[in-house]
């Protein structure tokens, strides 16, 4: 942006100290709502991993047979099994976090009387945001000065035509702002340039309200997830059929049911591809992160 375009903007803005205090007060400018009980759900998901369930069944059978030592050994064996799941999940989440950080957008603002770039997550109410043609707004605010400025708000309104904006220095007598003087997170500047004061960030923005509504709905699985789940289910049914066949065969040969059950469960633990979805996700996320380091962005 032309540094001489809006000289008045340099007289506005926050200091770094003020911005830090407001960041603590309002939180980071993020649009991902915190899901209550997410960590508990992940833990339960790990506990109900097919291999973990099979080990618990086998351990319970040993206890019923009056062999607590082997039962305890199998319960102890759950620790590395669950540990591998946790470590792989943490590594996958870490790779996704690094990928997100490498693609994190920046906003041009005025702070401490100087123009500079900051991560969009650090935007706070009161910041002076500079917007030029092609830029996206990452917060809601009011325009203080603009020149031939219009924005595409289709992501919020569905309207295909850009909306012409005008500046407004002060609020209306009623305490609000006219729609033409406001900019919204998710909108993109189509023509001109402007600067404005940030009023709302994160989930408090209009875009954030949409995100919260969408988050309340159950998301559909992607085609890749559906294919992967079908493959795992197919292999699981095949493995289950083999386990059942072994159980019936051992019983037919005269083996006691508990021992036959243990033999079948042991085969199922060895044959069932229970780690496939987790490992598959891990390698996809790691691959996307590594590609991003070479300038290739993968959704």
XYZ file of C-alpha atoms in Angstrom:
299
model
C 0.000 0.000 0.000
C 1.165 3.530 -0.755
C 2.641 4.794 2.530
C 1.348 8.294 1.769
C -2.201 7.178 0.924
C -3.677 7.687 4.385
C -1.323 9.780 6.534
C -4.014 10.163 9.222
C -3.890 6.430 9.874
C -0.420 6.757 11.392
C -1.838 8.945 14.144
C -4.154 6.113 15.178
C -3.674 2.531 16.239
C -2.591 0.782 19.409
C 0.724 0.405 21.105
C 2.258 -3.051 21.370
C 1.549 -3.059 25.113
C -2.132 -2.203 24.579
C -2.423 -4.867 21.880
C -0.916 -7.501 24.174
C -3.432 -6.678 26.922
C -6.375 -6.820 24.512
C -5.128 -10.118 23.083
C -5.298 -11.604 26.585
C -8.754 -10.096 27.111
C -10.359 -11.063 23.793
C -8.284 -14.105 22.865
C -6.609 -14.964 19.578
C -8.349 -14.089 16.323
C -9.225 -17.696 15.459
C -12.326 -19.124 13.839
C -12.173 -22.704 15.111
C -14.563 -23.142 18.039
C -13.375 -25.150 21.006
C -15.277 -28.438 21.124
C -16.190 -29.355 24.689
C -14.964 -32.783 25.699
C -12.782 -33.133 22.592
C -9.851 -34.575 24.542
C -12.149 -37.010 26.366
C -13.597 -38.160 23.040
C -10.115 -38.784 21.670
C -9.208 -40.789 24.781
C -12.369 -42.904 24.528
C -11.719 -43.410 20.825
C -8.268 -44.768 21.671
C -9.627 -47.000 24.446
C -12.156 -48.510 22.035
C -9.490 -49.203 19.423
C -10.138 -52.746 18.029
C -6.812 -54.083 19.276
C -7.381 -52.612 22.739
C -10.854 -54.177 22.901
C -9.459 -57.567 21.868
C -6.729 -57.382 24.499
C -9.272 -56.489 27.178
C -11.483 -59.411 26.110
C -8.536 -61.784 26.273
C -7.466 -60.409 29.667
C -11.000 -60.795 31.000
C -11.080 -64.394 29.782
C -7.861 -65.156 31.670
C -9.369 -63.711 34.844
C -12.479 -65.860 34.374
C -10.227 -68.905 33.949
C -8.567 -68.142 37.278
C -5.295 -67.042 35.672
C -4.905 -63.455 36.905
C -1.178 -63.311 36.089
C -1.737 -63.587 32.339
C -4.705 -61.243 32.653
C -2.522 -58.605 34.297
C 0.160 -59.132 31.647
C -2.378 -58.460 28.879
C -3.629 -55.333 30.655
C -0.016 -54.140 30.910
C 0.338 -54.897 27.202
C -2.387 -52.296 26.616
C -0.009 -49.549 27.706
C 2.326 -49.688 24.661
C -0.649 -50.252 22.342
C -2.395 -47.119 23.611
C 0.948 -45.314 23.801
C 1.589 -45.917 20.096
C -1.846 -44.522 19.263
C -1.247 -41.416 21.386
C 2.241 -40.799 19.985
C 1.099 -41.221 16.383
C -1.868 -38.924 16.980
C 0.349 -36.291 18.617
C 2.806 -36.479 15.736
C -0.011 -36.149 13.220
C -1.510 -33.161 15.054
C 1.940 -31.594 15.319
C 2.466 -31.926 11.574
C -0.937 -30.378 10.889
C -0.146 -27.513 13.271
C 3.153 -26.793 11.514
C 1.368 -26.917 8.178
C -1.216 -24.403 9.405
C 1.505 -22.129 10.790
C 3.407 -22.210 7.490
C 0.285 -20.998 5.652
C -0.890 -18.530 8.306
C -1.910 -15.236 6.627
C -0.740 -11.853 7.824
C -2.488 -8.528 8.153
C -1.056 -5.055 7.536
C -1.758 -2.790 10.499
C -0.624 0.367 12.269
C 0.947 -0.179 15.694
C 3.228 2.082 17.671
C 2.730 4.624 14.881
C 4.362 2.338 12.304
C 3.000 0.211 9.495
C 3.836 -3.500 9.661
C 2.661 -7.068 9.206
C 1.356 -9.261 12.032
C -0.196 -12.743 12.036
C -3.955 -12.448 11.639
C -4.364 -14.349 14.907
C -2.839 -11.338 16.713
C -5.470 -8.862 15.520
C -7.395 -7.259 18.391
C -10.246 -4.733 18.660
C -8.830 -1.247 18.218
C -6.186 -2.218 15.663
C -5.981 -0.077 12.539
C -6.190 -2.460 9.577
C -4.922 -1.420 6.138
C -6.723 -3.058 3.205
C -5.909 -2.788 -0.482
C -7.272 -4.402 -3.630
C -6.961 -8.204 -3.400
C -6.624 -8.301 0.409
C -8.996 -10.185 2.642
C -10.378 -8.808 5.870
C -9.669 -11.058 8.848
C -11.833 -9.203 11.356
C -14.972 -7.058 11.538
C -14.586 -3.311 11.732
C -15.565 0.150 10.567
C -13.903 2.035 7.708
C -12.290 5.296 8.743
C -11.065 6.341 5.305
C -11.206 4.772 1.850
C -10.645 5.521 -1.821
C -12.793 3.965 -4.579
C -13.261 0.992 -2.282
C -15.493 -2.050 -2.827
C -15.580 -5.516 -1.279
C -16.820 -8.954 -2.286
C -19.021 -10.163 0.599
C -20.397 -13.234 -1.191
C -18.924 -15.561 1.458
C -21.258 -13.927 3.979
C -24.263 -12.751 1.976
C -24.236 -14.866 -1.181
C -24.413 -11.693 -3.314
C -22.168 -11.946 -6.364
C -21.817 -8.195 -6.968
C -19.101 -6.304 -5.033
C -20.440 -3.821 -2.506
C -19.255 -0.227 -2.675
C -18.032 1.034 0.687
C -17.648 4.476 2.183
C -15.759 5.777 5.180
C -17.320 6.841 8.437
C -15.459 8.614 11.165
C -18.010 8.403 13.936
C -20.931 6.211 14.932
C -24.525 7.145 14.243
C -26.570 8.850 16.947
C -28.298 5.532 17.573
C -24.998 3.986 18.536
C -24.567 1.738 15.487
C -22.812 1.863 12.134
C -24.290 1.902 8.655
C -23.726 -1.286 6.656
C -21.811 0.532 3.897
C -19.197 1.701 6.378
C -18.420 -1.733 7.778
C -16.028 -4.448 6.654
C -16.361 -8.085 7.667
C -14.038 -11.019 8.153
C -14.087 -13.228 5.071
C -14.766 -10.359 2.656
C -12.213 -9.465 -0.033
C -11.317 -6.022 -1.356
C -12.052 -5.795 -5.092
C -11.113 -2.185 -5.848
C -9.351 0.694 -4.134
C -7.778 0.856 -0.715
C -8.871 1.749 2.790
C -8.067 1.657 6.459
C -10.426 0.854 9.273
C -10.662 0.135 12.964
C -11.147 -3.460 14.072
C -14.267 -3.886 16.227
C -14.648 -7.666 16.600
C -12.351 -10.644 16.139
C -12.563 -14.429 16.110
C -15.903 -16.062 16.843
C -17.439 -12.678 17.691
C -17.385 -11.694 13.998
C -20.189 -12.456 11.539
C -17.970 -15.049 9.907
C -17.338 -16.541 13.355
C -21.077 -16.847 13.946
C -21.368 -18.853 10.721
C -18.464 -21.058 11.795
C -20.167 -21.769 15.127
C -23.406 -22.728 13.392
C -21.575 -25.036 10.995
C -19.612 -26.608 13.852
C -22.874 -27.594 15.540
C -23.775 -29.751 12.547
C -22.255 -33.173 12.026
C -19.750 -33.025 9.179
C -19.928 -35.527 6.351
C -16.982 -37.780 5.686
C -14.832 -37.004 2.660
C -14.790 -39.476 -0.272
C -11.287 -40.582 0.778
C -12.477 -41.233 4.339
C -15.428 -43.232 3.054
C -13.222 -45.397 0.838
C -10.718 -45.951 3.653
C -13.466 -46.901 6.100
C -15.003 -49.305 3.575
C -11.613 -50.948 3.091
C -11.037 -51.302 6.837
C -14.560 -52.634 7.382
C -14.110 -55.151 4.581
C -10.807 -56.372 6.005
C -12.350 -56.397 9.469
C -15.278 -58.567 8.383
C -12.884 -60.911 6.597
C -10.710 -61.103 9.715
C -13.780 -61.624 11.897
C -14.881 -64.466 9.660
C -11.485 -66.118 10.008
C -11.569 -65.680 13.809
C -15.046 -67.206 13.996
C -13.929 -70.048 11.771
C -10.927 -70.752 13.999
C -13.155 -70.659 17.092
C -15.599 -73.153 15.577
C -12.757 -75.377 14.338
C -11.052 -75.476 17.734
C -14.334 -76.261 19.466
C -15.018 -79.020 16.936
C -11.603 -80.486 17.699
C -12.533 -80.681 21.359
C -10.709 -77.651 22.759
C -12.380 -75.968 25.717
C -14.240 -72.785 24.859
C -12.040 -70.388 26.881
C -8.856 -71.651 25.232
C -10.494 -71.700 21.812
C -11.689 -68.133 22.390
C -8.180 -67.020 23.371
C -6.736 -68.614 20.235
C -9.310 -66.855 18.052
C -8.785 -63.464 19.751
C -4.994 -63.807 19.436
C -5.408 -64.420 15.711
C -7.708 -61.416 15.456
C -5.155 -59.164 17.199
C -2.506 -60.241 14.703
C -4.731 -60.029 11.609
C -6.984 -57.003 12.155
C -5.716 -53.779 10.459
C -6.737 -51.611 13.392
C -3.960 -49.017 12.970
C -4.520 -48.425 9.262
C -6.739 -45.286 9.465
C -4.440 -43.605 12.004
C -1.236 -44.352 10.078
C -2.936 -43.318 6.826
C -3.908 -39.927 8.306
C -0.429 -39.471 9.746
C 1.307 -39.963 6.408
C -1.152 -37.707 4.572
C -0.598 -34.863 7.057
C 3.179 -35.316 7.047
C 3.211 -35.378 3.261
C 1.140 -32.188 3.010
C 3.417 -30.426 5.511
C 6.580 -31.442 3.641
C 5.105 -30.347 0.318
C 4.199 -26.986 1.839
C 7.880 -26.417 2.669
C 8.526 -26.526 -1.082
C 5.788 -24.039 -1.859
C 3.092 -26.620 -2.693
C -0.137 -26.146 -0.709
C -2.403 -29.156 -0.200
C -5.833 -28.935 1.410
